[in-house]
Amino acid sequence: QVQLVESGGGMVQAGGSLRLSCTASGRTFSRRAMGWFRQAPGKEREFVSTINWTGGITIYADSVKGRFTISRDNAKNTIYLQMNSLKPEDTAVYYCAAANRVSSDRNEYDYWGQGTQVTVSS
């Protein structure tokens, strides 16, 4: 009932920037919290950021705070993750997900995108 399509991943040098996009289908998008998670090889999927349905509340993992910005445009059914000052440790598959409330727990999210690879070289 909700489909998420991600774009914007790729390869950049350390210190560079990328902007990820996630476009959602479904009638309930504007009332849902949205989040970004990432998973590096050999590690568990970790929380990156989340945003509530109005965009008035945002939460960031300490590892990305001050470098990443989450935003949403409900008219376009799209959320974004602007990633600046990228580091090699940011290399991971990034996933977009939808939930009924803001949360850092992946189990709170009902729908997931396919994931997009972000690679940061030193």
Short mmCIF file of N, CA, C and O in Angstrom, two decimals:
data_model
loop_
_atom_site.label_atom_id
_atom_site.label_comp_id
_atom_site.label_asym_id
_atom_site.label_seq_id
_atom_site.Cartn_x
_atom_site.Cartn_y
_atom_site.Cartn_z
N GLN A 1 0.83 -1.20 0.00
CA GLN A 1 0.00 0.00 0.00
C GLN A 1 0.86 1.26 0.00
O GLN A 1 0.39 2.33 -0.40
N VAL A 2 2.09 1.14 0.49
CA VAL A 2 3.06 2.22 0.44
C VAL A 2 4.30 1.70 -0.26
O VAL A 2 4.86 0.69 0.15
N GLN A 3 4.71 2.39 -1.29
CA GLN A 3 5.92 2.04 -2.01
C GLN A 3 6.90 3.21 -1.95
O GLN A 3 6.51 4.36 -2.12
N LEU A 4 8.16 2.89 -1.69
CA LEU A 4 9.20 3.89 -1.55
C LEU A 4 10.27 3.65 -2.61
O LEU A 4 10.75 2.53 -2.76
N VAL A 5 10.64 4.70 -3.31
CA VAL A 5 11.64 4.62 -4.36
C VAL A 5 12.74 5.63 -4.06
O VAL A 5 12.47 6.83 -3.97
N GLU A 6 13.97 5.15 -3.92
CA GLU A 6 15.10 5.98 -3.55
C GLU A 6 15.96 6.30 -4.77
O GLU A 6 16.00 5.54 -5.74
N SER A 7 16.67 7.42 -4.67
CA SER A 7 17.63 7.81 -5.70
C SER A 7 18.67 8.73 -5.08
O SER A 7 18.49 9.23 -3.98
N GLY A 8 19.76 8.94 -5.80
CA GLY A 8 20.77 9.89 -5.38
C GLY A 8 22.05 9.30 -4.84
O GLY A 8 23.01 10.04 -4.58
N GLY A 9 22.10 7.99 -4.64
CA GLY A 9 23.32 7.37 -4.16
C GLY A 9 24.41 7.40 -5.21
O GLY A 9 24.17 7.65 -6.39
N GLY A 10 25.63 7.14 -4.76
CA GLY A 10 26.77 7.14 -5.67
C GLY A 10 28.07 7.14 -4.92
O GLY A 10 28.13 6.82 -3.73
N MET A 11 29.12 7.51 -5.61
CA MET A 11 30.46 7.54 -5.05
C MET A 11 31.00 8.96 -5.05
O MET A 11 30.91 9.67 -6.06
N VAL A 12 31.53 9.39 -3.90
CA VAL A 12 32.11 10.72 -3.76
C VAL A 12 33.40 10.62 -2.96
O VAL A 12 33.63 9.65 -2.24
N GLN A 13 34.23 11.64 -3.07
CA GLN A 13 35.43 11.73 -2.26
C GLN A 13 35.11 12.31 -0.89
O GLN A 13 34.11 13.01 -0.71
N ALA A 14 35.94 11.99 0.08
CA ALA A 14 35.77 12.54 1.42
C ALA A 14 35.68 14.05 1.38
O ALA A 14 36.44 14.71 0.67
N GLY A 15 34.74 14.59 2.14
CA GLY A 15 34.50 16.02 2.14
C GLY A 15 33.44 16.48 1.17
O GLY A 15 32.99 17.63 1.23
N GLY A 16 33.01 15.59 0.29
CA GLY A 16 32.00 15.92 -0.70
C GLY A 16 30.59 15.80 -0.16
O GLY A 16 30.37 15.53 1.02
N SER A 17 29.62 15.99 -1.05
CA SER A 17 28.21 16.00 -0.67
C SER A 17 27.38 15.14 -1.61
O SER A 17 27.72 14.96 -2.79
N LEU A 18 26.29 14.62 -1.09
CA LEU A 18 25.28 13.92 -1.86
C LEU A 18 23.92 14.28 -1.28
O LEU A 18 23.81 14.56 -0.08
N ARG A 19 22.89 14.24 -2.12
CA ARG A 19 21.52 14.38 -1.64
C ARG A 19 20.71 13.17 -2.08
O ARG A 19 20.55 12.92 -3.27
N LEU A 20 20.20 12.43 -1.10
CA LEU A 20 19.35 11.30 -1.36
C LEU A 20 17.89 11.74 -1.40
O LEU A 20 17.49 12.62 -0.63
N SER A 21 17.12 11.12 -2.26
CA SER A 21 15.69 11.38 -2.35
C SER A 21 14.92 10.08 -2.19
O SER A 21 15.40 9.02 -2.57
N CYS A 22 13.73 10.18 -1.65
CA CYS A 22 12.84 9.03 -1.49
C CYS A 22 11.43 9.49 -1.78
O CYS A 22 10.88 10.33 -1.05
N THR A 23 10.84 8.96 -2.83
CA THR A 23 9.48 9.31 -3.22
C THR A 23 8.54 8.19 -2.84
O THR A 23 8.80 7.02 -3.13
N ALA A 24 7.43 8.54 -2.19
CA ALA A 24 6.48 7.57 -1.67
C ALA A 24 5.15 7.65 -2.39
O ALA A 24 4.69 8.73 -2.78
N SER A 25 4.54 6.49 -2.56
CA SER A 25 3.16 6.41 -3.03
C SER A 25 2.27 6.06 -1.85
O SER A 25 2.74 5.58 -0.81
N GLY A 26 0.96 6.31 -2.00
CA GLY A 26 0.03 5.97 -0.94
C GLY A 26 -0.67 7.18 -0.36
O GLY A 26 -0.08 8.26 -0.25
N ARG A 27 -1.90 6.99 0.06
CA ARG A 27 -2.73 8.08 0.53
C ARG A 27 -2.32 8.63 1.89
O ARG A 27 -2.68 9.76 2.23
N THR A 28 -1.59 7.84 2.69
CA THR A 28 -1.27 8.22 4.06
C THR A 28 0.09 8.86 4.23
O THR A 28 0.52 9.09 5.36
N PHE A 29 0.77 9.17 3.14
CA PHE A 29 2.12 9.68 3.25
C PHE A 29 2.22 10.92 4.13
O PHE A 29 3.12 11.03 4.96
N SER A 30 1.32 11.87 3.95
CA SER A 30 1.44 13.15 4.66
C SER A 30 1.25 13.02 6.16
O SER A 30 1.61 13.95 6.90
N ARG A 31 0.72 11.92 6.65
CA ARG A 31 0.52 11.68 8.08
C ARG A 31 1.56 10.75 8.68
O ARG A 31 1.44 10.38 9.85
N ARG A 32 2.55 10.37 7.92
CA ARG A 32 3.55 9.43 8.39
C ARG A 32 4.87 10.10 8.72
O ARG A 32 5.29 11.05 8.06
N ALA A 33 5.52 9.57 9.75
CA ALA A 33 6.92 9.89 9.97
C ALA A 33 7.77 9.12 8.97
O ALA A 33 7.42 8.02 8.55
N MET A 34 8.89 9.70 8.59
CA MET A 34 9.79 9.07 7.65
C MET A 34 11.19 9.05 8.23
O MET A 34 11.57 9.95 9.01
N GLY A 35 11.96 8.04 7.86
CA GLY A 35 13.29 7.92 8.41
C GLY A 35 14.29 7.40 7.40
O GLY A 35 13.93 6.85 6.35
N TRP A 36 15.56 7.61 7.72
CA TRP A 36 16.68 7.05 6.98
C TRP A 36 17.51 6.17 7.90
O TRP A 36 17.80 6.54 9.05
N PHE A 37 17.87 5.00 7.41
CA PHE A 37 18.77 4.07 8.09
C PHE A 37 19.90 3.72 7.14
O PHE A 37 19.80 3.92 5.93
N ARG A 38 20.97 3.16 7.69
CA ARG A 38 22.07 2.72 6.84
C ARG A 38 22.69 1.45 7.41
O ARG A 38 22.61 1.18 8.61
N GLN A 39 23.31 0.68 6.52
CA GLN A 39 23.93 -0.57 6.92
C GLN A 39 25.25 -0.74 6.16
O GLN A 39 25.26 -0.79 4.94
N ALA A 40 26.33 -0.81 6.91
CA ALA A 40 27.65 -1.06 6.36
C ALA A 40 27.96 -2.55 6.41
O ALA A 40 27.38 -3.29 7.21
N PRO A 41 28.90 -3.02 5.58
CA PRO A 41 29.24 -4.44 5.60
C PRO A 41 29.67 -4.92 6.98
O PRO A 41 30.48 -4.28 7.65
N GLY A 42 29.09 -6.04 7.42
CA GLY A 42 29.43 -6.61 8.71
C GLY A 42 28.81 -5.94 9.91
O GLY A 42 29.11 -6.33 11.04
N LYS A 43 27.96 -4.94 9.70
CA LYS A 43 27.33 -4.22 10.80
C LYS A 43 25.82 -4.30 10.71
O LYS A 43 25.25 -4.58 9.64
N GLU A 44 25.16 -4.06 11.84
CA GLU A 44 23.71 -4.01 11.86
C GLU A 44 23.20 -2.71 11.25
O GLU A 44 23.92 -1.71 11.21
N ARG A 45 21.97 -2.74 10.80
CA ARG A 45 21.35 -1.54 10.27
C ARG A 45 21.19 -0.51 11.39
O ARG A 45 20.64 -0.82 12.45
N GLU A 46 21.64 0.72 11.16
CA GLU A 46 21.61 1.73 12.19
C GLU A 46 20.78 2.94 11.79
O GLU A 46 20.67 3.29 10.61
N PHE A 47 20.23 3.58 12.79
CA PHE A 47 19.42 4.77 12.61
C PHE A 47 20.27 5.95 12.18
O PHE A 47 21.37 6.16 12.69
N VAL A 48 19.76 6.73 11.23
CA VAL A 48 20.43 7.94 10.77
C VAL A 48 19.64 9.19 11.14
O VAL A 48 20.15 10.10 11.79
N SER A 49 18.35 9.23 10.74
CA SER A 49 17.55 10.43 10.97
C SER A 49 16.08 10.11 10.77
O SER A 49 15.73 9.16 10.06
N THR A 50 15.21 10.92 11.37
CA THR A 50 13.77 10.78 11.17
C THR A 50 13.12 12.15 11.21
O THR A 50 13.68 13.10 11.78
N ILE A 51 11.93 12.26 10.62
CA ILE A 51 11.19 13.50 10.55
C ILE A 51 9.70 13.20 10.70
O ILE A 51 9.21 12.23 10.13
N ASN A 52 8.99 14.02 11.47
CA ASN A 52 7.57 13.77 11.66
C ASN A 52 6.77 14.27 10.47
O ASN A 52 7.32 14.86 9.53
N TRP A 53 5.45 14.06 10.51
CA TRP A 53 4.64 14.29 9.32
C TRP A 53 4.54 15.75 8.92
O TRP A 53 4.35 16.06 7.73
N THR A 54 4.66 16.68 9.86
CA THR A 54 4.62 18.10 9.53
C THR A 54 6.00 18.66 9.19
O THR A 54 6.09 19.76 8.65
N GLY A 55 7.05 17.92 9.51
CA GLY A 55 8.40 18.41 9.33
C GLY A 55 8.91 19.23 10.50
O GLY A 55 10.05 19.72 10.46
N GLY A 56 8.10 19.40 11.56
CA GLY A 56 8.49 20.24 12.67
C GLY A 56 9.41 19.58 13.68
O GLY A 56 9.99 20.28 14.52
N ILE A 57 9.54 18.26 13.63
CA ILE A 57 10.42 17.54 14.54
C ILE A 57 11.39 16.71 13.72
O ILE A 57 10.98 15.94 12.85
N THR A 58 12.67 16.87 14.00
CA THR A 58 13.70 16.06 13.37
C THR A 58 14.65 15.52 14.43
O THR A 58 14.92 16.19 15.43
N ILE A 59 15.16 14.32 14.20
CA ILE A 59 16.09 13.67 15.11
C ILE A 59 17.24 13.10 14.28
O ILE A 59 17.01 12.56 13.20
N TYR A 60 18.45 13.22 14.81
CA TYR A 60 19.64 12.74 14.11
C TYR A 60 20.49 11.86 15.02
O TYR A 60 20.59 12.10 16.22
N ALA A 61 21.11 10.86 14.43
CA ALA A 61 22.12 10.11 15.14
C ALA A 61 23.33 11.01 15.41
O ALA A 61 23.64 11.90 14.61
N ASP A 62 24.01 10.78 16.53
CA ASP A 62 25.15 11.61 16.88
C ASP A 62 26.23 11.58 15.80
O ASP A 62 26.94 12.58 15.58
N SER A 63 26.36 10.47 15.11
CA SER A 63 27.41 10.32 14.13
C SER A 63 27.24 11.22 12.90
O SER A 63 28.21 11.47 12.18
N VAL A 64 26.02 11.71 12.67
CA VAL A 64 25.77 12.54 11.49
C VAL A 64 25.30 13.94 11.84
O VAL A 64 25.17 14.78 10.94
N LYS A 65 25.08 14.21 13.10
CA LYS A 65 24.56 15.51 13.53
C LYS A 65 25.51 16.63 13.11
O LYS A 65 26.72 16.55 13.31
N GLY A 66 24.93 17.66 12.52
CA GLY A 66 25.72 18.79 12.04
C GLY A 66 26.21 18.64 10.62
O GLY A 66 26.67 19.63 10.02
N ARG A 67 26.12 17.44 10.05
CA ARG A 67 26.56 17.20 8.68
C ARG A 67 25.41 16.84 7.75
O ARG A 67 25.44 17.19 6.57
N PHE A 68 24.41 16.13 8.28
CA PHE A 68 23.27 15.69 7.48
C PHE A 68 22.03 16.50 7.84
O PHE A 68 21.86 16.91 8.99
N THR A 69 21.14 16.69 6.87
CA THR A 69 19.88 17.38 7.09
C THR A 69 18.75 16.59 6.43
O THR A 69 18.83 16.29 5.23
N ILE A 70 17.72 16.28 7.20
CA ILE A 70 16.54 15.61 6.66
C ILE A 70 15.45 16.65 6.42
O ILE A 70 15.31 17.60 7.19
N SER A 71 14.69 16.48 5.35
CA SER A 71 13.60 17.39 5.04
C SER A 71 12.53 16.63 4.27
O SER A 71 12.76 15.51 3.81
N ARG A 72 11.36 17.25 4.13
CA ARG A 72 10.30 16.60 3.37
C ARG A 72 9.47 17.64 2.63
O ARG A 72 9.35 18.79 3.06
N ASP A 73 8.91 17.21 1.53
CA ASP A 73 8.02 18.03 0.72
C ASP A 73 6.78 17.18 0.49
O ASP A 73 6.75 16.34 -0.41
N ASN A 74 5.75 17.39 1.30
CA ASN A 74 4.57 16.55 1.23
C ASN A 74 3.80 16.73 -0.08
O ASN A 74 3.13 15.80 -0.53
N ALA A 75 3.90 17.90 -0.69
CA ALA A 75 3.25 18.11 -1.97
C ALA A 75 3.84 17.22 -3.05
O ALA A 75 3.16 16.90 -4.03
N LYS A 76 5.10 16.84 -2.89
CA LYS A 76 5.78 15.96 -3.84
C LYS A 76 5.90 14.53 -3.34
O LYS A 76 6.49 13.69 -4.02
N ASN A 77 5.37 14.24 -2.14
CA ASN A 77 5.48 12.92 -1.53
C ASN A 77 6.93 12.45 -1.46
O ASN A 77 7.25 11.29 -1.72
N THR A 78 7.81 13.36 -1.07
CA THR A 78 9.24 13.09 -1.13
C THR A 78 9.94 13.56 0.15
O THR A 78 9.60 14.61 0.69
N ILE A 79 10.90 12.77 0.61
CA ILE A 79 11.81 13.19 1.66
C ILE A 79 13.22 13.20 1.10
O ILE A 79 13.52 12.53 0.11
N TYR A 80 14.10 13.96 1.77
CA TYR A 80 15.46 14.13 1.32
C TYR A 80 16.42 13.93 2.48
O TYR A 80 16.09 14.13 3.64
N LEU A 81 17.63 13.54 2.15
CA LEU A 81 18.73 13.51 3.10
C LEU A 81 19.91 14.20 2.45
O LEU A 81 20.55 13.63 1.56
N GLN A 82 20.17 15.43 2.86
CA GLN A 82 21.33 16.17 2.38
C GLN A 82 22.53 15.79 3.23
O GLN A 82 22.52 15.97 4.44
N MET A 83 23.57 15.26 2.60
CA MET A 83 24.75 14.77 3.29
C MET A 83 25.95 15.61 2.87
O MET A 83 26.35 15.59 1.71
N ASN A 84 26.50 16.34 3.82
CA ASN A 84 27.67 17.18 3.59
C ASN A 84 28.85 16.67 4.39
O ASN A 84 28.69 15.91 5.35
N SER A 85 30.04 17.11 4.02
CA SER A 85 31.27 16.74 4.72
C SER A 85 31.36 15.23 4.92
O SER A 85 31.65 14.74 6.01
N LEU A 86 31.13 14.50 3.86
CA LEU A 86 31.08 13.05 3.95
C LEU A 86 32.43 12.46 4.33
O LEU A 86 33.48 12.96 3.92
N LYS A 87 32.37 11.38 5.11
CA LYS A 87 33.54 10.67 5.59
C LYS A 87 33.52 9.23 5.09
O LYS A 87 32.44 8.69 4.81
N PRO A 88 34.68 8.58 4.99
CA PRO A 88 34.67 7.17 4.57
C PRO A 88 33.78 6.28 5.44
O PRO A 88 33.18 5.33 4.91
N GLU A 89 33.65 6.59 6.72
CA GLU A 89 32.81 5.79 7.59
C GLU A 89 31.31 5.96 7.32
O GLU A 89 30.49 5.25 7.90
N ASP A 90 30.94 6.91 6.45
CA ASP A 90 29.56 7.04 6.01
C ASP A 90 29.20 6.04 4.93
O ASP A 90 28.03 5.94 4.55
N THR A 91 30.18 5.32 4.41
CA THR A 91 29.93 4.33 3.37
C THR A 91 28.98 3.26 3.87
O THR A 91 29.22 2.63 4.90
N ALA A 92 27.87 3.06 3.16
CA ALA A 92 26.85 2.11 3.56
C ALA A 92 25.76 2.07 2.51
O ALA A 92 25.72 2.90 1.60
N VAL A 93 24.86 1.10 2.65
CA VAL A 93 23.61 1.12 1.92
C VAL A 93 22.61 1.91 2.74
O VAL A 93 22.41 1.62 3.93
N TYR A 94 21.99 2.91 2.15
CA TYR A 94 21.05 3.78 2.83
C TYR A 94 19.62 3.39 2.46
O TYR A 94 19.31 3.22 1.28
N TYR A 95 18.77 3.28 3.48
CA TYR A 95 17.39 2.86 3.30
C TYR A 95 16.43 3.95 3.77
O TYR A 95 16.61 4.54 4.83
N CYS A 96 15.40 4.17 3.00
CA CYS A 96 14.28 5.04 3.36
C CYS A 96 13.16 4.17 3.93
O CYS A 96 12.93 3.06 3.46
N ALA A 97 12.46 4.68 4.96
CA ALA A 97 11.40 3.90 5.59
C ALA A 97 10.30 4.81 6.12
O ALA A 97 10.53 5.99 6.41
N ALA A 98 9.09 4.24 6.28
CA ALA A 98 7.92 4.97 6.77
C ALA A 98 7.41 4.35 8.06
O ALA A 98 7.40 3.12 8.20
N ALA A 99 6.96 5.19 9.00
CA ALA A 99 6.44 4.75 10.28
C ALA A 99 5.23 5.59 10.67
O ALA A 99 4.95 6.63 10.08
N ASN A 100 4.53 5.14 11.71
CA ASN A 100 3.39 5.88 12.22
C ASN A 100 3.78 6.99 13.19
O ASN A 100 2.97 7.87 13.48
N ARG A 101 5.02 6.95 13.70
CA ARG A 101 5.51 7.97 14.61
C ARG A 101 7.02 8.04 14.52
O ARG A 101 7.67 7.09 14.07
N VAL A 102 7.59 9.16 14.93
CA VAL A 102 9.03 9.30 14.90
C VAL A 102 9.67 8.31 15.86
O VAL A 102 9.22 8.13 17.00
N SER A 103 10.71 7.65 15.41
CA SER A 103 11.38 6.64 16.21
C SER A 103 12.73 6.32 15.61
O SER A 103 12.92 6.42 14.39
N SER A 104 13.68 5.92 16.46
CA SER A 104 14.98 5.44 16.02
C SER A 104 15.02 3.92 15.93
O SER A 104 16.05 3.36 15.55
N ASP A 105 13.93 3.25 16.25
CA ASP A 105 13.84 1.79 16.25
C ASP A 105 13.35 1.32 14.89
O ASP A 105 12.25 1.65 14.47
N ARG A 106 14.15 0.51 14.22
CA ARG A 106 13.77 0.03 12.89
C ARG A 106 12.49 -0.79 12.90
O ARG A 106 11.79 -0.88 11.88
N ASN A 107 12.14 -1.39 14.05
CA ASN A 107 10.93 -2.19 14.14
C ASN A 107 9.66 -1.36 14.09
O ASN A 107 8.57 -1.91 13.92
N GLU A 108 9.77 -0.05 14.26
CA GLU A 108 8.61 0.84 14.17
C GLU A 108 8.24 1.18 12.74
O GLU A 108 7.19 1.78 12.51
N TYR A 109 9.08 0.82 11.80
CA TYR A 109 8.87 1.21 10.41
C TYR A 109 8.20 0.09 9.63
O TYR A 109 8.63 -1.07 9.67
N ASP A 110 7.15 0.45 8.91
CA ASP A 110 6.30 -0.52 8.23
C ASP A 110 6.74 -0.80 6.80
O ASP A 110 6.53 -1.91 6.29
N TYR A 111 7.29 0.18 6.14
CA TYR A 111 7.65 0.06 4.73
C TYR A 111 9.06 0.56 4.52
O TYR A 111 9.50 1.52 5.16
N TRP A 112 9.74 -0.09 3.59
CA TRP A 112 11.14 0.19 3.31
C TRP A 112 11.39 0.30 1.82
O TRP A 112 10.77 -0.39 1.02
N GLY A 113 12.32 1.17 1.47
CA GLY A 113 12.80 1.23 0.11
C GLY A 113 13.80 0.13 -0.16
O GLY A 113 14.13 -0.69 0.71
N GLN A 114 14.30 0.10 -1.38
CA GLN A 114 15.20 -0.97 -1.80
C GLN A 114 16.64 -0.76 -1.33
O GLN A 114 17.44 -1.70 -1.38
N GLY A 115 16.97 0.42 -0.90
CA GLY A 115 18.32 0.75 -0.50
C GLY A 115 19.13 1.32 -1.66
O GLY A 115 18.96 0.91 -2.81
N THR A 116 20.01 2.25 -1.35
CA THR A 116 20.89 2.83 -2.36
C THR A 116 22.30 2.94 -1.78
O THR A 116 22.49 3.33 -0.63
N GLN A 117 23.29 2.58 -2.58
CA GLN A 117 24.67 2.53 -2.12
C GLN A 117 25.30 3.91 -2.11
O GLN A 117 25.23 4.65 -3.10
N VAL A 118 25.93 4.25 -1.00
CA VAL A 118 26.74 5.46 -0.87
C VAL A 118 28.16 5.03 -0.53
O VAL A 118 28.38 4.33 0.46
N THR A 119 29.12 5.44 -1.35
CA THR A 119 30.51 5.09 -1.15
C THR A 119 31.34 6.37 -1.07
O THR A 119 31.28 7.21 -1.98
N VAL A 120 32.10 6.52 0.01
CA VAL A 120 32.93 7.70 0.22
C VAL A 120 34.38 7.25 0.26
O VAL A 120 34.78 6.47 1.12
N SER A 121 35.18 7.74 -0.67
CA SER A 121 36.58 7.37 -0.75
C SER A 121 37.45 8.40 -0.05
O SER A 121 37.12 9.59 0.00
N SER A 122 38.59 7.96 0.46
CA SER A 122 39.51 8.84 1.16
C SER A 122 40.58 9.38 0.24
O SER A 122 40.74 8.93 -0.90
#
